Amino acid sequence: MDIGAVKIQIESDFQNIGSAVSLEELRLKYLGRKGIIAQLTGSIPGLKKEERAAFGQAVNALKKRAVSLIEEKEKSFADSLNGEGAVSRPADIGLPGITQELGHLHPLTRVIDEICAIFMRIGFSVVEGPEIESEYNNFTALNIPLEHPSRDAFDTFYLNNRLLLRSHTSPVQIRAMKAHKPPLAIVVPGRVYRPDAVDASHSFMFHQIEGFMVDKSIKFSDLKGALEILAKAVFGQEIKMRFRPHFFPFTEPSAEVDIRCIICNGKGCSVCGRKGWLEILGAGMIHPAVFKHVGYDPKKYTGFAFGLGIERIAMLKYGINDIRLFFENDLRFLRQF
Ligand code: PHE
């Protein structure tokens, strides 16, 4: 083998690298166990004695050159991976890409965010409370007497040590009022639990938003105004609302609030049970007994409170007829929002 020819070959091989041959192929070709350098070295014993030294030196020089060419190329590949050169490198089209599926907010989360945003615009803060509550916060401090049916084990999930899964978001009223002095304007989104048999309109877990406001001289008309802003923002400017007298132990007076049925526009249909109205929330003026439990002077302060069910609002808004759809994680349902 002619050393001069190999010298020329090696330079041109490394020039053309990347198009026809890879670096690894060239490494094998020149430095591999059966590569050209090894063959040249192996041919030394067959040479004339006086030629061996010069030939050996030439082979050594060739080997050094090959090694340094490889190092040089490796470095320039690494650089181009980090730099602009990367763009011009051919893409590996042998592997399919991994698509990242982009999710979106659950319809209930959207309704919660929407309603919280409405109240934040009129100065309310959003506060959350724990789902595991004390019997005291869930009932006693809310003026719910021991014999009240909602305290029955059939209506509340009890845990040990006088703890329970909160059956409404109202206990956060107690927490917030104990932690802060008036004025207060707060909305509380969150999960609540009741041991109801699951069907198209009942779930043992659902979501509520509690809202309440306490200050000197808060009036029923403030409640009405706040709820009107809510109803119009969620269901449109044309929506009609009515207050029906009701009873809650923690508000006095109390009301259930209906909106005109958005399906039949008041004519009466199966969704509103032929009534023409849909109940959407409970509300009232905070009972003085509740203020006493949190250490507010009921002669000095008044306040309103309301609690609404998120699932019900979402079902009306989106025309969903089965509450279970929210919780089954069926993507065919969820992808529609
Ligand atoms: N906590 C009541 C419920 O879950 C709703 C409510 C809240 C009523 C605040 C009046 C005032 O049914």
Short mmCIF file of C-alpha atoms and ligand atoms in Angstrom, two decimals:
data_model
loop_
_atom_site.label_atom_id
_atom_site.label_comp_id
_atom_site.label_asym_id
_atom_site.label_seq_id
_atom_site.Cartn_x
_atom_site.Cartn_y
_atom_site.Cartn_z
CA MET A 1 0.00 0.00 0.00
CA ASP A 2 1.32 3.44 -0.94
CA ILE A 3 1.54 5.74 2.05
CA GLY A 4 1.37 8.86 -0.13
CA ALA A 5 -1.91 7.68 -1.68
CA VAL A 6 -3.39 6.88 1.74
CA LYS A 7 -2.43 10.39 2.92
CA ILE A 8 -4.35 11.99 0.07
CA GLN A 9 -7.29 9.59 0.51
CA ILE A 10 -7.64 10.32 4.22
CA GLU A 11 -7.83 14.10 3.67
CA SER A 12 -10.47 13.80 0.97
CA ASP A 13 -12.50 11.24 2.95
CA PHE A 14 -12.74 13.63 5.89
CA GLN A 15 -13.62 16.48 3.55
CA ASN A 16 -16.65 14.61 2.25
CA ILE A 17 -17.85 13.39 5.59
CA GLY A 18 -21.55 13.80 6.34
CA SER A 19 -22.78 13.34 2.80
CA ALA A 20 -21.71 9.84 1.74
CA VAL A 21 -19.97 8.39 4.80
CA SER A 22 -20.27 8.79 8.53
CA LEU A 23 -17.53 9.55 11.00
CA GLU A 24 -17.85 6.09 12.48
CA GLU A 25 -17.32 4.48 9.09
CA LEU A 26 -14.13 6.48 8.61
CA ARG A 27 -12.93 5.62 12.09
CA LEU A 28 -13.31 1.94 11.26
CA LYS A 29 -11.79 2.38 7.83
CA TYR A 30 -8.59 3.94 9.17
CA LEU A 31 -8.28 3.05 12.86
CA GLY A 32 -10.30 -0.16 13.11
CA ARG A 33 -8.70 -3.48 14.05
CA LYS A 34 -8.56 -4.40 10.35
CA GLY A 35 -8.32 -0.82 9.19
CA ILE A 36 -5.77 0.73 6.86
CA ILE A 37 -3.38 1.83 9.61
CA ALA A 38 -3.40 -1.67 11.12
CA GLN A 39 -2.72 -3.17 7.70
CA LEU A 40 0.15 -0.78 7.13
CA THR A 41 1.61 -1.58 10.54
CA GLY A 42 1.16 -5.26 9.82
CA SER A 43 3.15 -4.93 6.61
CA ILE A 44 6.26 -3.59 8.38
CA PRO A 45 7.88 -7.01 9.07
CA GLY A 46 7.77 -7.76 5.35
CA LEU A 47 9.81 -4.68 4.49
CA LYS A 48 13.52 -4.39 4.00
CA LYS A 49 15.31 -3.62 7.26
CA GLU A 50 16.52 -0.17 6.21
CA GLU A 51 13.03 0.88 5.08
CA ARG A 52 11.25 -0.11 8.28
CA ALA A 53 12.09 2.91 10.46
CA ALA A 54 11.01 5.54 7.94
CA PHE A 55 7.88 3.60 7.02
CA GLY A 56 6.97 3.14 10.68
CA GLN A 57 7.32 6.86 11.32
CA ALA A 58 5.17 7.66 8.30
CA VAL A 59 2.45 5.25 9.51
CA ASN A 60 2.59 6.83 12.95
CA ALA A 61 2.17 10.30 11.50
CA LEU A 62 -0.77 9.03 9.46
CA LYS A 63 -2.37 7.55 12.57
CA LYS A 64 -1.97 10.81 14.47
CA ARG A 65 -3.51 12.71 11.57
CA ALA A 66 -6.49 10.32 11.46
CA VAL A 67 -7.06 10.66 15.21
CA SER A 68 -6.91 14.43 15.10
CA LEU A 69 -9.23 14.59 12.09
CA ILE A 70 -11.79 12.48 13.96
CA GLU A 71 -11.54 14.63 17.08
CA GLU A 72 -11.92 17.76 15.02
CA LYS A 73 -15.05 16.46 13.27
CA GLU A 74 -16.60 15.24 16.50
CA LYS A 75 -16.16 18.64 18.02
CA SER A 76 -17.62 20.45 15.05
CA PHE A 77 -20.68 18.10 15.05
CA ALA A 78 -21.23 18.79 18.74
CA ASP A 79 -20.97 22.54 18.12
CA SER A 80 -23.42 22.44 15.26
CA LEU A 81 -25.94 20.57 17.44
CA ASN A 82 -25.98 23.55 19.79
CA GLY A 83 -25.82 26.22 17.17
CA GLU A 84 -27.30 27.28 13.90
CA GLY A 85 -25.74 24.36 12.10
CA ALA A 86 -28.33 22.09 13.73
CA VAL A 87 -30.96 23.42 11.37
CA SER A 88 -29.17 22.23 8.32
CA ARG A 89 -28.66 18.73 9.66
CA PRO A 90 -31.07 16.26 8.12
CA ALA A 91 -33.98 15.41 10.45
CA ASP A 92 -34.43 11.85 11.62
CA ILE A 93 -37.62 10.95 9.83
CA GLY A 94 -37.39 7.35 10.96
CA LEU A 95 -39.25 7.93 14.23
CA PRO A 96 -42.78 9.25 14.61
CA GLY A 97 -43.01 12.37 16.76
CA ILE A 98 -44.53 12.26 20.22
CA THR A 99 -47.59 14.49 20.24
CA GLN A 100 -48.39 16.25 23.47
CA GLU A 101 -52.13 16.28 23.94
CA LEU A 102 -53.24 19.65 25.17
CA GLY A 103 -56.07 19.45 27.68
CA HIS A 104 -58.47 22.17 28.72
CA LEU A 105 -60.42 23.24 31.77
CA HIS A 106 -63.26 21.06 33.02
CA PRO A 107 -66.71 22.62 32.43
CA LEU A 108 -67.24 22.91 36.18
CA THR A 109 -63.93 24.72 36.59
CA ARG A 110 -64.97 27.10 33.84
CA VAL A 111 -68.24 27.92 35.57
CA ILE A 112 -66.47 28.36 38.93
CA ASP A 113 -63.87 30.67 37.35
CA GLU A 114 -66.57 32.64 35.54
CA ILE A 115 -68.66 33.20 38.66
CA CYS A 116 -65.63 34.09 40.82
CA ALA A 117 -64.55 36.58 38.16
CA ILE A 118 -67.99 38.24 38.20
CA PHE A 119 -67.73 38.77 41.95
CA MET A 120 -64.11 39.86 41.84
CA ARG A 121 -65.14 42.64 39.46
CA ILE A 122 -67.42 44.03 42.18
CA GLY A 123 -64.81 43.81 44.90
CA PHE A 124 -65.16 40.30 46.35
CA SER A 125 -62.17 38.17 47.33
CA VAL A 126 -61.98 34.45 46.63
CA VAL A 127 -61.30 32.28 49.66
CA GLU A 128 -61.23 28.50 50.08
CA GLY A 129 -61.81 26.27 53.07
CA PRO A 130 -61.13 22.62 53.96
CA GLU A 131 -63.43 19.81 52.85
CA ILE A 132 -62.97 18.09 56.20
CA GLU A 133 -64.76 20.34 58.68
CA SER A 134 -65.70 20.37 62.32
CA GLU A 135 -69.28 19.71 63.32
CA TYR A 136 -69.10 23.08 65.00
CA ASN A 137 -68.29 25.06 61.83
CA ASN A 138 -70.60 23.04 59.60
CA PHE A 139 -73.63 23.18 61.93
CA THR A 140 -73.41 24.67 65.40
CA ALA A 141 -71.88 28.02 64.55
CA LEU A 142 -74.34 28.32 61.67
CA ASN A 143 -77.21 28.13 64.15
CA ILE A 144 -78.24 24.67 62.94
CA PRO A 145 -79.73 22.97 66.02
CA LEU A 146 -78.77 19.45 67.08
CA GLU A 147 -82.16 18.09 66.08
CA HIS A 148 -82.02 19.55 62.56
CA PRO A 149 -82.51 16.81 59.91
CA SER A 150 -79.39 17.87 57.99
CA ARG A 151 -77.35 16.73 61.01
CA ASP A 152 -78.66 13.23 60.58
CA ALA A 153 -76.13 10.62 59.51
CA PHE A 154 -78.29 10.02 56.45
CA ASP A 155 -77.56 13.57 55.31
CA THR A 156 -73.94 14.04 56.33
CA PHE A 157 -70.76 11.97 56.01
CA TYR A 158 -69.35 11.81 59.52
CA LEU A 159 -65.71 11.07 60.27
CA ASN A 160 -64.12 10.49 63.68
CA ASN A 161 -63.57 13.12 66.37
CA ARG A 162 -66.55 15.34 65.56
CA LEU A 163 -65.25 15.89 62.05
CA LEU A 164 -67.24 15.48 58.86
CA LEU A 165 -67.11 16.08 55.12
CA ARG A 166 -68.64 19.53 54.86
CA SER A 167 -72.20 19.37 53.53
CA HIS A 168 -72.11 22.96 52.27
CA THR A 169 -69.61 25.80 51.83
CA SER A 170 -71.26 27.90 54.56
CA PRO A 171 -68.71 26.85 57.26
CA VAL A 172 -66.19 29.03 55.43
CA GLN A 173 -68.35 31.98 56.52
CA ILE A 174 -67.45 31.06 60.09
CA ARG A 175 -63.75 30.65 59.32
CA ALA A 176 -63.52 33.95 57.42
CA MET A 177 -65.49 35.94 59.97
CA LYS A 178 -63.42 34.55 62.84
CA ALA A 179 -60.22 35.47 61.02
CA HIS A 180 -61.19 38.96 59.84
CA LYS A 181 -63.13 41.97 61.03
CA PRO A 182 -65.78 43.54 58.75
CA PRO A 183 -66.05 44.81 56.09
CA LEU A 184 -65.96 41.47 54.30
CA ALA A 185 -66.94 40.55 50.75
CA ILE A 186 -65.99 36.97 49.96
CA VAL A 187 -66.84 34.17 47.56
CA VAL A 188 -65.94 30.57 48.34
CA PRO A 189 -65.90 27.90 45.65
CA GLY A 190 -65.46 24.27 46.65
CA ARG A 191 -66.59 20.69 46.95
CA VAL A 192 -69.31 19.56 49.31
CA TYR A 193 -70.53 16.08 50.23
CA ARG A 194 -73.91 14.54 51.01
CA PRO A 195 -74.78 10.84 51.14
CA ASP A 196 -77.39 11.02 48.40
CA ALA A 197 -78.06 8.08 46.10
CA VAL A 198 -76.48 8.91 42.76
CA ASP A 199 -78.87 9.58 39.89
CA ALA A 200 -79.24 12.02 36.98
CA SER A 201 -79.59 14.98 39.32
CA HIS A 202 -77.83 13.82 42.53
CA SER A 203 -74.23 13.12 43.38
CA PHE A 204 -72.62 12.39 46.76
CA MET A 205 -70.09 15.09 45.92
CA PHE A 206 -70.83 18.35 44.15
CA HIS A 207 -69.65 21.95 44.07
CA GLN A 208 -71.00 25.12 45.57
CA ILE A 209 -70.08 28.77 45.62
CA GLU A 210 -70.81 30.58 48.83
CA GLY A 211 -70.91 34.36 48.78
CA PHE A 212 -71.24 36.74 51.69
CA MET A 213 -70.79 40.35 52.58
CA VAL A 214 -70.69 41.92 56.05
CA ASP A 215 -70.48 45.58 56.98
CA LYS A 216 -72.41 48.31 58.73
CA SER A 217 -75.82 48.62 57.10
CA ILE A 218 -75.74 45.88 54.47
CA LYS A 219 -79.34 45.47 53.32
CA PHE A 220 -81.45 42.88 51.55
CA SER A 221 -81.35 45.14 48.50
CA ASP A 222 -77.55 44.67 48.40
CA LEU A 223 -78.12 40.94 48.20
CA LYS A 224 -80.65 41.41 45.46
CA GLY A 225 -78.32 43.68 43.52
CA ALA A 226 -75.39 41.27 43.79
CA LEU A 227 -77.49 38.31 42.67
CA GLU A 228 -78.93 40.26 39.77
CA ILE A 229 -75.41 41.03 38.56
CA LEU A 230 -74.63 37.32 38.84
CA ALA A 231 -77.75 36.08 37.04
CA LYS A 232 -77.39 38.57 34.19
CA ALA A 233 -73.68 37.87 33.73
CA VAL A 234 -74.22 34.11 33.62
CA PHE A 235 -77.55 33.84 31.79
CA GLY A 236 -77.81 37.12 29.85
CA GLN A 237 -79.29 40.57 30.41
CA GLU A 238 -82.84 39.40 29.70
CA ILE A 239 -82.95 36.89 32.56
CA LYS A 240 -85.76 37.27 35.09
CA MET A 241 -85.21 36.43 38.75
CA ARG A 242 -87.56 35.93 41.67
CA PHE A 243 -87.16 35.52 45.44
CA ARG A 244 -89.37 33.01 47.26
CA PRO A 245 -89.51 33.08 51.07
CA HIS A 246 -87.71 30.10 52.54
CA PHE A 247 -86.06 28.98 55.76
CA PHE A 248 -82.39 28.53 56.56
CA PRO A 249 -81.22 28.49 60.18
CA PHE A 250 -78.24 30.74 59.38
CA THR A 251 -80.11 33.51 57.54
CA GLU A 252 -83.14 35.58 58.45
CA PRO A 253 -85.03 36.46 56.37
CA SER A 254 -84.16 33.68 53.91
CA ALA A 255 -85.12 33.10 50.33
CA GLU A 256 -84.77 30.65 47.53
CA VAL A 257 -83.94 32.38 44.30
CA ASP A 258 -85.29 31.24 40.95
CA ILE A 259 -84.54 32.32 37.41
CA ARG A 260 -87.11 32.17 34.66
CA CYS A 261 -86.69 28.83 32.92
CA ILE A 262 -84.13 29.34 30.17
CA ILE A 263 -85.43 26.28 28.28
CA CYS A 264 -89.12 27.25 27.91
CA ASN A 265 -88.84 30.93 28.81
CA GLY A 266 -91.50 30.57 31.51
CA LYS A 267 -94.10 28.56 29.62
CA GLY A 268 -93.46 25.39 31.61
CA CYS A 269 -91.46 22.39 30.43
CA SER A 270 -89.98 19.15 31.74
CA VAL A 271 -86.74 20.83 32.88
CA CYS A 272 -88.57 23.30 35.17
CA GLY A 273 -91.27 20.79 36.13
CA ARG A 274 -93.96 22.89 34.36
CA LYS A 275 -93.30 25.71 36.83
CA GLY A 276 -91.63 28.08 34.41
CA TRP A 277 -88.97 28.85 37.06
CA LEU A 278 -85.71 27.16 38.05
CA GLU A 279 -84.34 27.31 41.57
CA ILE A 280 -80.64 28.24 41.46
CA LEU A 281 -79.63 29.22 44.98
CA GLY A 282 -80.42 29.84 48.63
CA ALA A 283 -79.78 33.20 50.26
CA GLY A 284 -80.67 35.56 53.06
CA MET A 285 -79.48 38.04 55.66
CA ILE A 286 -76.93 36.49 58.03
CA HIS A 287 -78.63 35.47 61.29
CA PRO A 288 -77.59 37.43 64.42
CA ALA A 289 -76.88 34.10 66.14
CA VAL A 290 -74.16 33.41 63.56
CA PHE A 291 -72.56 36.80 64.26
CA LYS A 292 -72.53 35.98 67.98
CA HIS A 293 -70.65 32.73 67.30
CA VAL A 294 -67.88 34.57 65.44
CA GLY A 295 -67.71 37.48 67.87
CA TYR A 296 -69.34 40.15 65.69
CA ASP A 297 -71.79 42.55 67.32
CA PRO A 298 -75.13 41.94 65.55
CA LYS A 299 -76.29 45.42 66.54
CA LYS A 300 -73.38 46.93 64.68
CA TYR A 301 -73.09 44.69 61.61
CA THR A 302 -75.41 43.15 59.08
CA GLY A 303 -74.65 40.95 56.11
CA PHE A 304 -76.02 38.80 53.36
CA ALA A 305 -75.07 35.29 52.30
CA PHE A 306 -75.95 32.99 49.47
CA GLY A 307 -74.99 29.53 48.30
CA LEU A 308 -75.40 28.14 44.83
CA GLY A 309 -74.82 24.76 43.27
CA ILE A 310 -72.27 24.83 40.44
CA GLU A 311 -73.40 21.65 38.71
CA ARG A 312 -76.93 22.98 38.41
CA ILE A 313 -75.73 26.22 36.84
CA ALA A 314 -73.42 24.35 34.47
CA MET A 315 -76.21 21.95 33.47
CA LEU A 316 -78.55 24.83 32.68
CA LYS A 317 -75.89 26.83 30.90
CA TYR A 318 -74.67 24.00 28.69
CA GLY A 319 -77.89 21.98 28.42
CA ILE A 320 -76.53 18.92 30.27
CA ASN A 321 -79.20 16.55 31.56
CA ASP A 322 -77.18 14.17 33.75
CA ILE A 323 -74.92 15.29 36.62
CA ARG A 324 -72.92 12.05 36.44
CA LEU A 325 -71.37 13.18 33.15
CA PHE A 326 -69.25 15.70 35.06
CA PHE A 327 -67.48 13.03 37.05
CA GLU A 328 -67.03 10.10 34.69
CA ASN A 329 -64.02 11.49 32.82
CA ASP A 330 -65.52 10.47 29.51
CA LEU A 331 -63.49 12.40 26.95
CA ARG A 332 -66.35 12.29 24.44
CA PHE A 333 -68.26 14.47 26.90
CA LEU A 334 -65.39 16.65 28.08
CA ARG A 335 -64.08 17.46 24.60
CA GLN A 336 -67.29 19.35 23.85
CA PHE A 337 -66.34 22.23 26.14
N1 PHE B 1 -75.77 26.46 52.68
C1 PHE B 1 -77.07 26.41 52.02
C2 PHE B 1 -77.21 25.04 51.34
O1 PHE B 1 -76.25 24.37 51.12
C3 PHE B 1 -77.20 27.50 50.98
C4 PHE B 1 -77.21 28.87 51.59
C5 PHE B 1 -76.02 29.56 51.76
C6 PHE B 1 -78.38 29.47 51.97
C7 PHE B 1 -76.04 30.83 52.33
C8 PHE B 1 -78.42 30.73 52.53
C9 PHE B 1 -77.23 31.40 52.69
O2 PHE B 1 -78.30 24.64 51.03
#
